[in-house]
Amino acid sequence: MSTNAAVARSALSPKPTYDVARVRSEFPILARQINGKPLVYLDSAASSQRPLTVLRAIELYETTMHANVHRGVHTLSQTATEAFENAREIVRRFLNARSAREIVFVRGTTEAINLVANSWGRSHVGPGDEILITYLEHHANIVPWQMLCAATGAQLRAAPVRPNGELDLEAFRELLSARTRLVAVAHVSNALGTILPVQEIVHLAHARGVPVLLDGAQAVPHQTVDVQAIDCDFYAFSGHKVYGPTGIGALYARESLLAAMPPWQGGGDMILSVGIESSTYNELPWRFEAGTPNISGAVGLGAALEYVESLGRTAIAAHEHTLLELATERLSALPRLKLIGTASAKAAVVSFVMDGVHPHDIGTILDSEGIAIRTGHHCAMPIMEAFGLAATARASFGCYNNAEDVDRLVEGLQKVRKLFG
Ligand code: PLP
């Protein structure tokens, strides 16, 4: 067949469908029985499961490559350094950062935000200044700013949300003022699934010369993230929510900002030379990575991001969106169940309450059916309070969930309703 004919045929042939059965087979934990029932895992927003390829990459590193990084002339140290720095390059590519110098390895989103609050914050924020967040934030994007404000005399402001869980952009615009030093918002809300209009937020903030930090913990697993296209200044995420290990994550920081930031932790690896009186600091990004890092974690994170790339982020997003629509329709039809957060742009998270049933009871009964969901305030107490709730039940979907998981969830909730009348 000529090349042209082959191209024409491939353009006509149907697009390959997302093979969720194959994806499921790559996650060994999904074969487990919980309380005598096949596991239905609907808690990926808290922590996702890991595919074999990630577990094997960690095992290969630990069994054949491990030594400390950046320090030794011996072969293993160089192999470990290459594996670690290769993982950084994968993160750079995944976020489409301009340079690997803009990627700092951290423990996770929480540490990334604390790094910015302590380093950038303490050198740029003073009395009377303001940090602008939203009511949708996870505690990791609230408490570090409260601590910064307490230390500097600045004030924390929060933009409200509409009853459907969307950000009130008008109110956000009004809160953005000449006093605002930083905007720090979630890309996707963990409690409600709302996808925030980050491009517009960045545009509004930059028009006033205000940098923007995005908490991408819930965005990176579900959609393509391009930090150059968004034009944000900081972007934080955690490995364990994107099919990688715990204890590893990354901070993207625009190089011009990072280069001017003081280190926030001192120790080995972040220096070029040390005297008793003073030290000179290392280049980017190592200046922000004091001490021995989580090397196998970084390797596992690199493998996880490559795994996501191999499935295709657009394909994952489309698959999860189908599940979200199905779950939204099926749960809305259940008597005396109310969905919390019905924004038009949502990631695959369904938060809900049931009349006369505490969310913890929902979680416990579903667990007896082998179904894992999250119940509580989801580390987002201000948004729960804004909705007048102490807690919700939350089902969150990942690349391995399927329509049968939605069926099992619905059956479980019908059982809850029967038990509670
Ligand atoms: N931000 C959001 C939106 C989250 O959902 C989470 C975790 O649930 C975090 C931050 C904190 O992530 P980690 O505990 O991995 O640092």
PDB file of C-alpha atoms and ligand atoms in Angstrom, residues 45-47 107-113 136-141 186-191 215-219 236-241 247-248 374 378-379 394, ligand 1:
ATOM      1  CA  ALA A  45      -8.816  12.137  44.736  1.00  0.00           C
ATOM      2  CA  ALA A  46      -7.372  11.220  48.155  1.00  0.00           C
ATOM      3  CA  SER A  47      -4.727   8.904  46.682  1.00  0.00           C
ATOM      4  CA  ARG A 107       7.290  15.848  49.180  1.00  0.00           C
ATOM      5  CA  GLY A 108       4.042  16.845  47.537  1.00  0.00           C
ATOM      6  CA  THR A 109       1.669  19.738  46.939  1.00  0.00           C
ATOM      7  CA  THR A 110       1.699  20.720  50.607  1.00  0.00           C
ATOM      8  CA  GLU A 111       5.467  21.113  50.700  1.00  0.00           C
ATOM      9  CA  ALA A 112       5.497  22.935  47.343  1.00  0.00           C
ATOM     10  CA  ILE A 113       3.091  25.576  48.648  1.00  0.00           C
ATOM     11  CA  LEU A 136     -12.628  26.244  47.470  1.00  0.00           C
ATOM     12  CA  GLU A 137      -9.072  25.675  48.638  1.00  0.00           C
ATOM     13  CA  HIS A 138      -7.647  22.580  50.293  1.00  0.00           C
ATOM     14  CA  HIS A 139      -6.112  23.355  53.677  1.00  0.00           C
ATOM     15  CA  ALA A 140      -2.683  23.013  52.016  1.00  0.00           C
ATOM     16  CA  ASN A 141      -3.465  26.191  50.086  1.00  0.00           C
ATOM     17  CA  ALA A 186      -6.773  25.433  43.060  1.00  0.00           C
ATOM     18  CA  HIS A 187      -6.805  24.358  39.418  1.00  0.00           C
ATOM     19  CA  VAL A 188      -9.444  21.767  40.362  1.00  0.00           C
ATOM     20  CA  SER A 189     -11.320  21.624  43.693  1.00  0.00           C
ATOM     21  CA  ASN A 190     -10.845  18.333  45.550  1.00  0.00           C
ATOM     22  CA  ALA A 191     -14.089  18.696  47.522  1.00  0.00           C
ATOM     23  CA  ASP A 215      -2.551  24.073  43.255  1.00  0.00           C
ATOM     24  CA  GLY A 216      -2.671  21.360  40.605  1.00  0.00           C
ATOM     25  CA  ALA A 217      -3.037  18.331  42.913  1.00  0.00           C
ATOM     26  CA  GLN A 218      -6.435  17.436  41.417  1.00  0.00           C
ATOM     27  CA  ALA A 219      -5.805  18.658  37.876  1.00  0.00           C
ATOM     28  CA  ALA A 236       2.248  22.419  42.524  1.00  0.00           C
ATOM     29  CA  PHE A 237       1.246  18.755  42.398  1.00  0.00           C
ATOM     30  CA  SER A 238       1.661  15.418  44.233  1.00  0.00           C
ATOM     31  CA  GLY A 239       2.861  12.113  42.799  1.00  0.00           C
ATOM     32  CA  HIS A 240       0.446   9.931  44.748  1.00  0.00           C
ATOM     33  CA  LYS A 241      -2.619  11.482  43.112  1.00  0.00           C
ATOM     34  CA  GLY A 247       6.276  11.431  49.486  1.00  0.00           C
ATOM     35  CA  ILE A 248       7.155  12.938  46.111  1.00  0.00           C
ATOM     36  CA  ARG A 374     -14.129   9.391  51.084  1.00  0.00           C
ATOM     37  CA  HIS A 378     -11.979  16.621  52.561  1.00  0.00           C
ATOM     38  CA  CYS A 379      -9.422  18.996  54.136  1.00  0.00           C
ATOM     39  CA  ARG A 394     -17.304  11.880  47.842  1.00  0.00           C
TER      40      ARG A 394
HETATM   41  N1  PLP B   1      -4.424  20.457  47.206  1.00  0.00           N
HETATM   42  C1  PLP B   1      -5.470  19.718  46.816  1.00  0.00           C
HETATM   43  C2  PLP B   1      -6.493  20.308  45.891  1.00  0.00           C
HETATM   44  C3  PLP B   1      -5.594  18.403  47.266  1.00  0.00           C
HETATM   45  O1  PLP B   1      -6.638  17.665  46.877  1.00  0.00           O
HETATM   46  C4  PLP B   1      -4.622  17.885  48.151  1.00  0.00           C
HETATM   47  C5  PLP B   1      -4.773  16.523  48.707  1.00  0.00           C
HETATM   48  O2  PLP B   1      -5.870  16.026  48.849  1.00  0.00           O
HETATM   49  C6  PLP B   1      -3.543  18.695  48.509  1.00  0.00           C
HETATM   50  C7  PLP B   1      -3.478  19.974  48.024  1.00  0.00           C
HETATM   51  C8  PLP B   1      -2.471  18.199  49.416  1.00  0.00           C
HETATM   52  O3  PLP B   1      -1.738  17.211  48.773  1.00  0.00           O
HETATM   53  P1  PLP B   1      -0.602  16.390  49.562  1.00  0.00           P
HETATM   54  O4  PLP B   1      -1.233  15.888  50.823  1.00  0.00           O
HETATM   55  O5  PLP B   1      -0.217  15.314  48.616  1.00  0.00           O
HETATM   56  O6  PLP B   1       0.518  17.345  49.829  1.00  0.00           O
END
